[in-house]
Tab-separated table of C-alpha atoms and ligand atoms in Angstrom:
chain	number	residue	atom	x	y	z
S	1	UNK	CA	0.000	0.000	0.000
S	2	UNK	CA	1.341	3.530	-0.665
S	3	UNK	CA	2.109	5.127	2.688
S	4	UNK	CA	1.158	8.666	3.644
S	5	UNK	CA	4.798	9.651	2.983
S	6	UNK	CA	4.619	8.037	-0.474
S	7	UNK	CA	1.540	10.132	-1.227
S	8	UNK	CA	3.137	13.359	0.007
S	9	UNK	CA	6.168	12.616	-2.218
S	10	UNK	CA	4.188	11.651	-5.323
S	11	UNK	CA	1.885	14.679	-5.095
S	12	UNK	CA	4.405	17.267	-3.862
S	13	UNK	CA	3.713	20.790	-5.059
S	14	UNK	CA	6.258	23.017	-6.765
S	15	UNK	CA	6.850	26.667	-5.955
S	16	UNK	CA	3.913	27.715	-3.727
S	17	UNK	CA	4.424	31.279	-4.927
S	18	UNK	CA	3.106	30.275	-8.350
S	19	UNK	CA	-0.695	29.941	-8.377
S	20	UNK	CA	-1.801	26.433	-9.212
S	21	UNK	CA	-5.127	24.613	-9.392
S	22	UNK	CA	-5.370	20.847	-9.120
S	23	UNK	CA	-8.481	18.731	-9.578
S	24	UNK	CA	-9.080	15.553	-7.650
S	25	UNK	CA	-11.585	12.952	-8.817
S	26	UNK	CA	-12.364	9.300	-8.355
S	27	UNK	CA	-13.984	7.390	-11.213
S	28	UNK	CA	-14.826	3.787	-11.968
S	29	UNK	CA	-12.897	2.116	-14.796
S	30	UNK	CA	-15.956	2.607	-17.018
S	31	UNK	CA	-15.799	6.342	-16.315
S	32	UNK	CA	-18.606	6.848	-13.785
S	33	UNK	CA	-18.166	9.663	-11.241
S	34	UNK	CA	-20.671	8.263	-8.814
S	35	UNK	CA	-22.318	5.082	-7.613
S	36	UNK	CA	-25.810	5.468	-6.137
S	37	UNK	CA	-25.397	9.228	-6.660
S	38	UNK	CA	-22.334	9.640	-4.415
S	39	UNK	CA	-18.597	9.584	-5.093
S	40	UNK	CA	-17.542	8.177	-1.707
S	41	UNK	CA	-19.069	4.836	-2.678
S	42	UNK	CA	-16.404	4.506	-5.408
S	43	UNK	CA	-13.415	5.283	-3.192
S	44	UNK	CA	-11.226	3.108	-1.026
S	45	UNK	CA	-8.814	3.392	1.866
S	46	UNK	CA	-5.870	4.865	-0.105
S	47	UNK	CA	-8.190	7.185	-2.029
S	48	UNK	CA	-9.427	8.614	1.265
S	49	UNK	CA	-5.821	8.950	2.492
S	50	UNK	CA	-4.896	10.737	-0.754
S	51	UNK	CA	-7.822	13.130	-0.333
S	52	UNK	CA	-6.488	14.039	3.135
S	53	UNK	CA	-2.938	14.499	1.815
S	54	UNK	CA	-4.076	16.751	-1.043
S	55	UNK	CA	-6.164	18.764	1.411
S	56	UNK	CA	-3.188	19.090	3.743
S	57	UNK	CA	-1.177	20.713	0.936
S	58	UNK	CA	-3.916	23.104	-0.191
S	59	UNK	CA	-4.650	26.706	0.739
S	60	UNK	CA	-8.259	26.451	-0.400
S	61	UNK	CA	-10.595	23.603	-1.319
S	62	UNK	CA	-12.963	24.477	-4.143
S	63	UNK	CA	-16.259	22.695	-4.806
S	64	UNK	CA	-19.292	23.295	-6.952
S	65	UNK	CA	-22.653	23.914	-5.296
S	66	UNK	CA	-24.030	20.728	-6.889
S	67	UNK	CA	-21.498	18.602	-5.045
S	68	UNK	CA	-22.234	20.433	-1.794
S	69	UNK	CA	-25.971	19.812	-2.258
S	70	UNK	CA	-25.468	16.086	-2.987
S	71	UNK	CA	-22.542	15.187	-0.766
S	72	UNK	CA	-23.313	17.399	2.219
S	73	UNK	CA	-19.773	18.639	2.970
S	74	UNK	CA	-19.103	19.510	6.588
S	75	UNK	CA	-16.130	21.324	8.031
S	76	UNK	CA	-12.622	20.677	6.781
S	77	UNK	CA	-10.728	19.369	9.791
S	78	UNK	CA	-7.193	18.098	9.136
S	79	UNK	CA	-5.950	15.198	11.248
S	80	UNK	CA	-3.460	16.074	13.998
S	81	UNK	CA	-0.699	14.694	11.756
S	82	UNK	CA	-1.760	16.822	8.794
S	83	UNK	CA	-2.196	19.895	10.982
S	84	UNK	CA	1.378	19.361	12.198
S	85	UNK	CA	2.568	18.988	8.586
S	86	UNK	CA	0.866	22.288	7.735
S	87	UNK	CA	2.435	24.035	10.720
S	88	UNK	CA	5.899	22.756	9.720
S	89	UNK	CA	5.353	24.132	6.226
S	90	UNK	CA	4.195	27.546	7.437
S	91	UNK	CA	0.542	27.041	6.452
S	92	UNK	CA	-2.637	28.002	8.283
S	93	UNK	CA	-4.108	25.270	10.531
S	94	UNK	CA	-6.644	24.241	7.877
S	95	UNK	CA	-7.417	25.090	4.237
S	96	UNK	CA	-10.419	27.328	3.547
S	97	UNK	CA	-13.431	25.875	1.768
S	98	UNK	CA	-14.872	27.746	-1.220
S	99	UNK	CA	-18.186	26.932	-2.917
S	100	UNK	CA	-18.928	28.087	-6.477
S	101	UNK	CA	-22.551	28.958	-7.178
S	102	UNK	CA	-24.261	31.146	-9.737
S	103	UNK	CA	-27.838	30.751	-8.421
S	104	UNK	CA	-26.909	30.671	-4.716
S	105	UNK	CA	-29.373	27.852	-4.108
S	106	UNK	CA	-27.711	27.205	-0.752
S	107	UNK	CA	-28.968	27.686	2.791
S	108	UNK	CA	-27.001	29.258	5.655
S	109	UNK	CA	-28.146	26.189	7.645
S	110	UNK	CA	-26.391	23.747	5.287
S	111	UNK	CA	-23.693	21.685	7.003
S	112	UNK	CA	-21.069	23.296	4.789
S	113	UNK	CA	-21.707	26.525	6.709
S	114	UNK	CA	-23.135	25.257	10.006
S	115	UNK	CA	-20.278	22.794	10.644
S	116	UNK	CA	-17.509	24.961	9.196
S	117	UNK	CA	-14.280	25.070	11.172
S	118	UNK	CA	-13.250	28.302	9.468
S	119	UNK	CA	-15.380	30.818	7.589
S	120	UNK	CA	-16.207	29.397	4.148
S	121	UNK	CA	-16.088	31.400	0.931
S	122	UNK	CA	-18.963	31.563	-1.556
S	123	UNK	CA	-17.814	32.439	-5.070
S	124	UNK	CA	-20.565	33.946	-7.185
S	125	UNK	CA	-21.454	36.563	-9.805
S	126	UNK	CA	-22.791	40.109	-9.434
S	127	UNK	CA	-26.142	39.101	-10.968
S	128	UNK	CA	-26.793	36.412	-8.319
S	129	UNK	CA	-30.053	36.841	-6.339
S	130	UNK	CA	-29.458	39.687	-3.901
S	131	UNK	CA	-31.429	38.288	-0.929
S	132	UNK	CA	-29.661	34.940	-1.077
S	133	UNK	CA	-26.332	36.720	-1.251
S	134	UNK	CA	-27.182	38.769	1.837
S	135	UNK	CA	-28.258	35.650	3.757
S	136	UNK	CA	-25.065	33.754	2.854
S	137	UNK	CA	-22.916	36.761	3.758
S	138	UNK	CA	-23.931	36.086	7.383
S	139	UNK	CA	-22.122	32.741	7.360
S	140	UNK	CA	-19.498	33.077	4.620
S	141	UNK	CA	-17.241	35.515	2.805
S	142	UNK	CA	-18.954	36.212	-0.509
S	143	UNK	CA	-16.494	36.698	-3.363
S	144	UNK	CA	-18.066	38.233	-6.430
S	145	UNK	CA	-16.194	37.369	-9.626
S	146	UNK	CA	-17.827	38.442	-12.865
S	147	UNK	CA	-21.178	39.910	-13.718
S	148	UNK	CA	-23.501	37.600	-15.667
S	149	UNK	CA	-21.329	34.523	-15.103
S	150	UNK	CA	-18.728	33.507	-12.552
S	151	UNK	CA	-15.291	34.428	-13.891
S	152	UNK	CA	-13.152	31.532	-12.656
S	153	UNK	CA	-9.899	33.061	-13.917
S	154	UNK	CA	-10.611	36.126	-11.819
S	155	UNK	CA	-11.465	33.861	-8.866
S	156	UNK	CA	-8.041	32.171	-9.044
S	157	UNK	CA	-6.389	35.609	-9.185
S	158	UNK	CA	-8.465	36.829	-6.194
S	159	UNK	CA	-7.526	33.742	-4.181
S	160	UNK	CA	-3.836	34.330	-4.971
S	161	UNK	CA	-4.161	37.999	-3.975
S	162	UNK	CA	-5.424	36.756	-0.583
S	163	UNK	CA	-2.419	34.417	-0.256
S	164	UNK	CA	-4.299	31.296	-1.360
S	165	UNK	CA	-2.153	30.224	-4.297
S	166	UNK	CA	-2.658	26.459	-4.056
S	167	UNK	CA	-6.213	25.518	-4.991
S	168	UNK	CA	-7.526	21.976	-4.690
S	169	UNK	CA	-10.807	21.408	-6.478
S	170	UNK	CA	-12.827	18.362	-5.478
S	171	UNK	CA	-15.301	18.786	-8.345
S	172	UNK	CA	-17.869	18.216	-9.368
S	173	UNK	CA	-18.048	17.574	-13.083
S	174	UNK	CA	-19.788	20.816	-14.111
S	175	UNK	CA	-17.323	22.916	-12.137
S	176	UNK	CA	-14.464	20.954	-13.738
S	177	UNK	CA	-15.963	21.655	-17.178
S	178	UNK	CA	-16.096	25.381	-16.412
S	179	UNK	CA	-12.562	25.384	-15.017
S	180	UNK	CA	-11.344	23.714	-18.227
S	181	UNK	CA	-13.089	26.342	-20.333
S	182	UNK	CA	-11.502	29.043	-18.165
S	183	UNK	CA	-8.143	27.343	-18.838
S	184	UNK	CA	-7.106	27.321	-15.181
S	185	UNK	CA	-6.590	23.587	-14.533
S	186	UNK	CA	-2.916	22.851	-13.933
S	187	UNK	CA	-3.246	19.328	-12.574
S	188	UNK	CA	-5.610	16.407	-12.626
S	189	UNK	CA	-5.379	13.781	-9.897
S	190	UNK	CA	-7.530	10.831	-10.859
S	191	UNK	CA	-8.185	7.704	-8.819
S	192	UNK	CA	-9.414	4.784	-10.893
S	193	UNK	CA	-11.589	2.476	-8.818
S	194	UNK	CA	-11.537	-1.205	-9.805
S	195	UNK	CA	-15.260	-1.277	-10.499
S	196	UNK	CA	-17.526	-1.237	-13.538
S	197	UNK	CA	-20.783	0.375	-12.508
S	198	UNK	CA	-22.722	1.095	-15.699
S	199	UNK	CA	-25.839	3.157	-14.980
S	200	UNK	CA	-26.269	6.777	-15.918
S	201	UNK	CA	-23.506	8.497	-13.956
S	202	UNK	CA	-21.660	11.135	-15.975
S	203	UNK	CA	-17.989	11.700	-16.746
S	204	UNK	CA	-15.600	13.727	-14.597
S	205	UNK	CA	-15.912	16.751	-16.936
S	206	UNK	CA	-19.312	18.014	-18.023
S	207	UNK	CA	-20.172	20.908	-20.283
S	208	UNK	CA	-16.659	21.872	-21.361
S	209	UNK	CA	-16.042	22.931	-24.936
S	210	UNK	CA	-14.566	20.022	-26.909
S	211	UNK	CA	-10.799	20.355	-27.313
S	212	UNK	CA	-7.550	18.381	-27.237
S	213	UNK	CA	-6.021	19.503	-23.937
S	214	UNK	CA	-2.733	17.704	-23.345
S	215	UNK	CA	-1.614	16.746	-19.838
S	216	UNK	CA	1.577	14.837	-18.991
S	217	UNK	CA	1.647	11.874	-16.612
S	218	UNK	CA	3.585	12.947	-13.520
S	219	UNK	CA	3.121	9.879	-11.317
S	220	UNK	CA	1.276	6.609	-11.100
S	221	UNK	CA	0.711	4.570	-7.958
S	222	UNK	CA	-1.509	1.638	-7.171
S	223	UNK	CA	-2.568	-0.107	-4.001
S	224	UNK	CA	-3.245	-3.696	-2.998
S	225	UNK	CA	-6.998	-3.208	-3.467
S	226	UNK	CA	-6.584	-2.536	-7.207
S	227	UNK	CA	-6.978	1.256	-7.137
S	228	UNK	CA	-4.744	3.258	-9.494
S	229	UNK	CA	-3.695	6.813	-8.656
S	230	UNK	CA	-2.805	9.009	-11.615
S	231	UNK	CA	-1.317	12.468	-11.440
S	232	UNK	CA	-1.351	14.522	-14.630
S	233	UNK	CA	0.042	18.030	-15.019
S	234	UNK	CA	-0.034	20.581	-17.777
T	301	LIG	N1	-16.168	11.144	-8.401
T	301	LIG	C1	-15.796	12.288	-7.853
T	301	LIG	O1	-14.631	12.457	-7.507
T	301	LIG	C2	-16.819	13.378	-7.654
T	301	LIG	C3	-16.423	14.631	-7.174
T	301	LIG	C4	-17.397	15.610	-6.997
T	301	LIG	C5	-18.716	15.341	-7.301
T	301	LIG	N2	-19.058	14.119	-7.762
T	301	LIG	C6	-20.472	13.805	-8.090
T	301	LIG	O2	-20.924	14.693	-9.067
T	301	LIG	C7	-22.326	14.884	-8.917
T	301	LIG	C8	-22.637	16.366	-8.930
T	301	LIG	O3	-22.310	16.835	-10.200
T	301	LIG	P1	-22.400	18.378	-10.622
T	301	LIG	O4	-21.757	18.492	-11.953
T	301	LIG	O5	-23.796	18.855	-10.425
T	301	LIG	O6	-21.493	19.057	-9.507
T	301	LIG	P2	-20.849	20.494	-9.376
T	301	LIG	O7	-20.007	20.838	-10.561
T	301	LIG	O8	-20.222	20.471	-8.048
T	301	LIG	O9	-22.087	21.455	-9.258
T	301	LIG	C9	-22.700	22.139	-10.304
T	301	LIG	C10	-23.234	23.410	-9.702
T	301	LIG	O10	-22.132	24.164	-9.186
T	301	LIG	C11	-22.268	25.519	-9.544
T	301	LIG	N3	-21.307	25.813	-10.597
T	301	LIG	C12	-20.426	24.973	-11.178
T	301	LIG	N4	-19.708	25.648	-12.094
T	301	LIG	C13	-20.151	26.913	-12.070
T	301	LIG	C14	-19.804	28.079	-12.784
T	301	LIG	N5	-18.860	28.079	-13.706
T	301	LIG	N6	-20.485	29.215	-12.518
T	301	LIG	C15	-21.462	29.236	-11.609
T	301	LIG	N7	-21.835	28.152	-10.888
T	301	LIG	C16	-21.171	27.015	-11.130
T	301	LIG	C17	-23.692	25.670	-10.033
T	301	LIG	O11	-24.440	25.884	-8.854
T	301	LIG	P3	-25.797	26.732	-8.779
T	301	LIG	O12	-26.809	25.825	-9.409
T	301	LIG	O13	-26.016	26.933	-7.315
T	301	LIG	O14	-25.595	27.995	-9.535
T	301	LIG	C18	-23.959	24.323	-10.656
T	301	LIG	O15	-25.331	24.011	-10.716
T	301	LIG	C19	-22.714	14.192	-7.621
T	301	LIG	O16	-23.285	12.951	-7.927
T	301	LIG	C20	-21.397	14.007	-6.912
T	301	LIG	O17	-21.421	12.881	-6.072
T	301	LIG	C21	-18.133	13.133	-7.949
């Protein structure tokens, strides 16, 4: 099994001064992003350990509102070991959590806000419903990027201006599609689960403009349970 140290080594970041956005997904070998509507059902022990390691390295964790609505998402609480790793590397105790939403169909009572360990960020557009924006501003920092649509390039620049250069996005597929169209995805970390699930689950990227975007294989690991861990970088 890859150890935690193996994962830290295989997924080490470069110069933290250079803004970087990495995606992390798990998919079945037939390309499904979910089983029974959730992604956790596809994962395994090493996949969960990798998720913790990637979170430990990040300044901000970015998720789409769809994933928050389906998966719940509570507070981001690093393990004592990961918190110590962050301290040693001069990072804040925990990464921030940022949710991207155009419609702001989110409630201040959602666990993502109610169980937050640090104040979450809601990334939206100027044309988002005003009342919902006001309500969410009570429980989160609202970052307005763009007018009619959310400008994800501007979002990455705003994060960097606030010292959050290392962005880890945990999906979902529509957010990944938008991030691809905004041309801000530097890395793709993909866990392949040794399962064929069929059904109607979608691919890891939805809605992106078709294009031949080349990424180079940076590392490949596997564990004793048959999971494969791929790291691609631009
Ligand atoms: N296998 C995996 O690793 C993995 C990871 C994550 C999620 N998933 C699965 O994916 C499914 C959810 O898929 P999804 O595509 O709906 O998730 P998603 O990308 O997290 O959510 C889509 C929603 O996020 C907001 N959003 C995304 N991009 C936006 C943009 N550019 N501008 C404004 N808002 C944006 C919108 O919210 P508003 O409607 O509020 O405007 C949109 O409706 C679930 O089944 C989940 O379990 C799997």
